[in-house]
Short mmCIF file of C-alpha atoms in Angstrom, two decimals:
data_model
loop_
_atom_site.label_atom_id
_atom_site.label_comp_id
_atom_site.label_asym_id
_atom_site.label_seq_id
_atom_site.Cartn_x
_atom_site.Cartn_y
_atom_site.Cartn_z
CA UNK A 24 20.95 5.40 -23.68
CA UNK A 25 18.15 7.49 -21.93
CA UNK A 26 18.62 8.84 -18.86
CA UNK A 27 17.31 11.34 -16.31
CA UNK A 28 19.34 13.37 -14.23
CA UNK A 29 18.17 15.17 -11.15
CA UNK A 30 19.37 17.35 -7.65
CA UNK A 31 20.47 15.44 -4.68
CA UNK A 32 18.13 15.95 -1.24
CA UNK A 33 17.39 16.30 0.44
CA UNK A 34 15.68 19.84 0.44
CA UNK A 35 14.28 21.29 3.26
CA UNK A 36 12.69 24.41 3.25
CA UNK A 37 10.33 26.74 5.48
CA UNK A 38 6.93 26.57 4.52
CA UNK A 39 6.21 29.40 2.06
CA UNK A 40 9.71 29.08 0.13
CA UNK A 41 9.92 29.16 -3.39
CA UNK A 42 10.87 25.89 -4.51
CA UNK A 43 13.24 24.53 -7.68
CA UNK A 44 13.62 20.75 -8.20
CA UNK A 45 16.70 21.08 -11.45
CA UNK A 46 15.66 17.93 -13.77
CA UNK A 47 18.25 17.25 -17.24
CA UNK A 48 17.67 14.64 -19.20
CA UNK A 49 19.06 12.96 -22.47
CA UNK A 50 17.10 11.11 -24.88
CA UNK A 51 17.02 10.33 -28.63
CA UNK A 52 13.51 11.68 -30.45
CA UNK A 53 11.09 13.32 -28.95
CA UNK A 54 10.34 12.06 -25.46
CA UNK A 55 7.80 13.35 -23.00
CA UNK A 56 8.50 14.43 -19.44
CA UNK A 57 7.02 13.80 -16.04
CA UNK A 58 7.26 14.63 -12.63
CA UNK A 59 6.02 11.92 -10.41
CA UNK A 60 5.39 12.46 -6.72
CA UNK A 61 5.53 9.47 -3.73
CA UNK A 62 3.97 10.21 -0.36
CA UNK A 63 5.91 7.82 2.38
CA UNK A 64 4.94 4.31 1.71
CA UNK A 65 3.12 4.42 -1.24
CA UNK A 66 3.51 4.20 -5.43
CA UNK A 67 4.48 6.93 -7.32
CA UNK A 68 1.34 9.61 -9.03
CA UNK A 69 1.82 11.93 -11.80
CA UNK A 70 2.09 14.98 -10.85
CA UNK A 71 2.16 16.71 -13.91
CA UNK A 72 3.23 16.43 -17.34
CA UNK A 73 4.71 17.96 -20.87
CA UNK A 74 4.79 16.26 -24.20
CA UNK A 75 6.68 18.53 -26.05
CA UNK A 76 8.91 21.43 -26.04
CA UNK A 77 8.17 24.79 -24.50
CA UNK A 78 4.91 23.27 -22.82
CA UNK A 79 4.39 23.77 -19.80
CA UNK A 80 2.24 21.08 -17.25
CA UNK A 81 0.89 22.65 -13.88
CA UNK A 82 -1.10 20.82 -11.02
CA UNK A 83 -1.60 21.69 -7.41
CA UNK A 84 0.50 24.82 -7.83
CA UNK A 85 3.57 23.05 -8.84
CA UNK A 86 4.73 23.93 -12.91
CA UNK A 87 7.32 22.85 -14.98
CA UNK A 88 8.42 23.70 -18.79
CA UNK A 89 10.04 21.62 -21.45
CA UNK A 90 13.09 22.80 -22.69
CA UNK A 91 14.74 21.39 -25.54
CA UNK A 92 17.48 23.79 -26.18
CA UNK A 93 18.84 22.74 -22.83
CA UNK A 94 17.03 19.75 -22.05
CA UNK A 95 15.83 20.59 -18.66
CA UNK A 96 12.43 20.26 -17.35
CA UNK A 97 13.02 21.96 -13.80
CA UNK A 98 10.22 21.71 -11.05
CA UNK A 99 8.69 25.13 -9.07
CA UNK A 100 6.61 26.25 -6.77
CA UNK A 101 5.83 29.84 -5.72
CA UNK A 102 5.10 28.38 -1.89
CA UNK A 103 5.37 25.34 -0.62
CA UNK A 104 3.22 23.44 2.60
CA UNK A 105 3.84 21.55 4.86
CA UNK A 106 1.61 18.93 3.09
CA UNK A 107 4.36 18.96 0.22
CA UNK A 108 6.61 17.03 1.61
CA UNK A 109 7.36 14.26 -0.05
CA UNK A 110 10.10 12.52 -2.68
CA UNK A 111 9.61 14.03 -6.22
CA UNK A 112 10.62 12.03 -9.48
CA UNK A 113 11.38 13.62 -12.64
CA UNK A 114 10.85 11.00 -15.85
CA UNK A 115 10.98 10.78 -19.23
CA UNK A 116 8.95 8.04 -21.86
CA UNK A 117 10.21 7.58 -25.05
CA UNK A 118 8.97 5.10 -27.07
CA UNK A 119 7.43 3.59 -24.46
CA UNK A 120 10.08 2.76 -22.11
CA UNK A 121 9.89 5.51 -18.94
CA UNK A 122 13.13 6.11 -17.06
CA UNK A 123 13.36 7.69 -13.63
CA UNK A 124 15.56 10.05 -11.95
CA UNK A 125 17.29 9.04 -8.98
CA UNK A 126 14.55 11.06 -6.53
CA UNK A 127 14.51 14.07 -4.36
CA UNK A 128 13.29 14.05 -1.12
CA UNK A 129 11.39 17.30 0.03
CA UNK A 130 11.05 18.25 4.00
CA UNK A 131 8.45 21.47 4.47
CA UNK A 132 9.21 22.81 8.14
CA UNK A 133 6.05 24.58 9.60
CA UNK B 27 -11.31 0.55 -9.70
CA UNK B 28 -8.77 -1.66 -8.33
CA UNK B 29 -6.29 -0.14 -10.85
CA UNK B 30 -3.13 -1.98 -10.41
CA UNK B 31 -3.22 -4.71 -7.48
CA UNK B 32 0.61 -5.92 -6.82
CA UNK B 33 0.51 -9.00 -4.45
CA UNK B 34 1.85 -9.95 -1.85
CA UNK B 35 2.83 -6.08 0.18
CA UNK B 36 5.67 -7.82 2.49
CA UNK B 37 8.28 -10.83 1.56
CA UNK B 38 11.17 -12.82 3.23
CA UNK B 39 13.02 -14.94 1.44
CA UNK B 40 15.97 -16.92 2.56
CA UNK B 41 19.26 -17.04 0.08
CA UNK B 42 18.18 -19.50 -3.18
CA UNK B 43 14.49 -19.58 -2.35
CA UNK B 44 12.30 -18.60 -5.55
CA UNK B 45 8.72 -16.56 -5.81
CA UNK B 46 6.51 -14.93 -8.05
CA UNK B 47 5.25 -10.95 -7.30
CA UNK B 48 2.03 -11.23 -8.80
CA UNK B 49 0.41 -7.86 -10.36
CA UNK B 50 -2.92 -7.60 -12.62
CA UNK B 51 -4.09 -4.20 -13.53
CA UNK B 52 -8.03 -3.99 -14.69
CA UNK B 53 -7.84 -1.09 -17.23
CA UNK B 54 -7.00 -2.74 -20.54
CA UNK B 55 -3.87 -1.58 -20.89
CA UNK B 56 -1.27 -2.68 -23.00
CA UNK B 57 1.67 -1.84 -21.88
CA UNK B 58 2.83 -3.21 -18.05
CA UNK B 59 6.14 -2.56 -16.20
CA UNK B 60 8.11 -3.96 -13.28
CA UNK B 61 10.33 -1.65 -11.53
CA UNK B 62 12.74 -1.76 -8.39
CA UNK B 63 13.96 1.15 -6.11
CA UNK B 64 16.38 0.24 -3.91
CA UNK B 65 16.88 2.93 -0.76
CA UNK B 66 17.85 6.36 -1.45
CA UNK B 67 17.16 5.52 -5.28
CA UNK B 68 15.26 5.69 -8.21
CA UNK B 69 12.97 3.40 -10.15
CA UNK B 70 14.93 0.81 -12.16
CA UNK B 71 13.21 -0.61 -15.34
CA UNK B 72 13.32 -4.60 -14.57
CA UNK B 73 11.32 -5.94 -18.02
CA UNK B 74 8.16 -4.31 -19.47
CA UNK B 75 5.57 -5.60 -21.91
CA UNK B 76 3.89 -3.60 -24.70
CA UNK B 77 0.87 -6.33 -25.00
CA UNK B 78 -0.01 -10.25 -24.05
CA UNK B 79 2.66 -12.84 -25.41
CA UNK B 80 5.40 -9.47 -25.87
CA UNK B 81 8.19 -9.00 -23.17
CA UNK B 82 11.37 -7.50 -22.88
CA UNK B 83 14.06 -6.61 -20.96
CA UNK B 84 14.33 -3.38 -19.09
CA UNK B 85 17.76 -1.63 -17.53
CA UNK B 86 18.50 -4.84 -14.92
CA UNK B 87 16.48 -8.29 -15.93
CA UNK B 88 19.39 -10.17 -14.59
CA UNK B 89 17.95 -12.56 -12.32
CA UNK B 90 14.38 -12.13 -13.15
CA UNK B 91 11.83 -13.30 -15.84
CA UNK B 92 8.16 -12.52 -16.85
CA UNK B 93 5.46 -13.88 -18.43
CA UNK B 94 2.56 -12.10 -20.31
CA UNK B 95 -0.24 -14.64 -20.92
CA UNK B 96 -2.79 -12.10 -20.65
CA UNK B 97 -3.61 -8.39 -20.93
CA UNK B 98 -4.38 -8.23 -17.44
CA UNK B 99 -1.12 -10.45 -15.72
CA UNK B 100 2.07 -9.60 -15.58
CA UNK B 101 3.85 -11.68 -12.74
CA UNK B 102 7.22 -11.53 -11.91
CA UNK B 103 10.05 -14.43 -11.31
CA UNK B 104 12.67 -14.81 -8.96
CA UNK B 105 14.41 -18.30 -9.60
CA UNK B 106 17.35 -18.04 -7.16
CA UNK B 107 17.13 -15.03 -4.52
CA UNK B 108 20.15 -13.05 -3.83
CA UNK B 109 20.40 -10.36 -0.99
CA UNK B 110 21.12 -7.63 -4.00
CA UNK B 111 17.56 -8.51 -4.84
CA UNK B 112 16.36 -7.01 -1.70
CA UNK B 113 14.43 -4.09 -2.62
CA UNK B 114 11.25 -2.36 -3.02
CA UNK B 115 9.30 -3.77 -6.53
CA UNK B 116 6.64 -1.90 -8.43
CA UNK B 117 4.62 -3.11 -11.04
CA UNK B 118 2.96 -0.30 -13.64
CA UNK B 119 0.99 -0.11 -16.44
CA UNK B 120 -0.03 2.25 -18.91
CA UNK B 121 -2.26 3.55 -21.77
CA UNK B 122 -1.46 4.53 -25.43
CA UNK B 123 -4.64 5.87 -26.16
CA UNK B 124 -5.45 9.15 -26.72
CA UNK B 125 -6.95 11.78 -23.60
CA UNK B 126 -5.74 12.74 -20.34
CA UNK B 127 -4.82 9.20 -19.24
CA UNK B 128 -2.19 8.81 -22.58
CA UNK B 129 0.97 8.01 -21.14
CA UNK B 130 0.25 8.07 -17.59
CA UNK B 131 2.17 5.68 -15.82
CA UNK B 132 -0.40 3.76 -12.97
CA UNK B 133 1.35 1.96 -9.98
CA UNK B 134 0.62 -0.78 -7.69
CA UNK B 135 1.31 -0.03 -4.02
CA UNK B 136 4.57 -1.98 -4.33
CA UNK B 137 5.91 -5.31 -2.65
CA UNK B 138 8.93 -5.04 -0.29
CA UNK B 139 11.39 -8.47 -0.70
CA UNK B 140 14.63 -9.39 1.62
CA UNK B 141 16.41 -11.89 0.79
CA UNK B 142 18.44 -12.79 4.16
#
């Protein structure tokens, strides 16, 4: 079946560090891929998205691409904050069903 | 917009007791999910519905049912509560249409059950 596949935390990093979140997944078709972010005690938001391969979905300086050939879509950022911290979800939807990685929480230290 | 409204936000339930998690999104959307994430873990898929009067199971229904009467409802059943049923639950729903929105997954603010 589908399934995402995603780094243990947790990750802690100075603030201004380059960040990589390393997302796999495996799917039949064509799905599309998420990363969803979830501040401490509330639902998950979409951070940013990519419905097929080689795009690539930015937001709030985060990016990641879609890469079939080694079905990855891998979160970075140049610098992180403080304000980053947080548990980041990588996802997949394929015909309507979304499944969810397992979560990796992110500590920024100032 | 309310979005997604999950009711109630905090649960105890003793061993065999039963309860509903209510959700109702306002958006017209079709589709509406019920997830669990347990600590440490991801989202698990618990049943979904792709419109009023459709359900189906998810990754673990065991122990649950739903009901889709409406576009807007999509409550959740616990018939005999277990302590492995103590978790955080999210309900979602989502769009098929086309635009920015198209696939984005909206969640409630979630509902945290023990079952002691």
């Amino acid at each position: 079946g589908d399934s995402v596949t995603q780094m243990e935390g947790p990750v802690t990093l100075s603030e201004e560090a380059f960040l990589t979140i390393n997302c796999t997944y495996t799917a039949t078709g064509y799905p599309s891929l998420f990363w969803y972010v979830q501040y401490p005690g509330e639902g998950l938001q979409l951070l940013l998205k990519a419905t097929k391969a080689d795009d690539k979905g930015s937001n709030k300086g985060f990016e990641a691409t879609y890469r079939k050939e080694t079905t990855s879509f891998h979160l970075e950022k140049g610098s992180v904050q403080v304000s980053d911290s947080a548990v980041y979800f990588c996802a997949l939807n394929n015909f309507n069903k979304f499944y969810f990685g397992s979560g990796t929480k992110l500590n920024v230290k100032p | 917009n309310a979005g997604v409204t999950q009711t109630p936000k905090f649960r105890i339930l003793k061993i065999g007791q039963s309860m509903t998690l209510q959700c109702t999104q306002d958006m017209n959307h079709n589709y509406m999910y019920w997830y669990r994430q347990d600590p440490g873990m991801g989202l698990k898929l618990i049943y979904y519905s792709v419109g009023a009067g459709i359900t189906d199971k998810g990754e673990v229904p065991n122990g649950y049912n739903v009901s889709r009467s409406t576009t807007e409802d999509f409550p959740l059943r616990l018939e005999l509560a277990a302590p492995s049923q103590t978790s955080v639950y999210f309900c979602a729903s989502s769009s098929t249409g086309q635009g920015p929105t198209n696939e984005k997954l909206f969640f409630g603010s979630g509902t945290q059950l023990s079952v002691l």
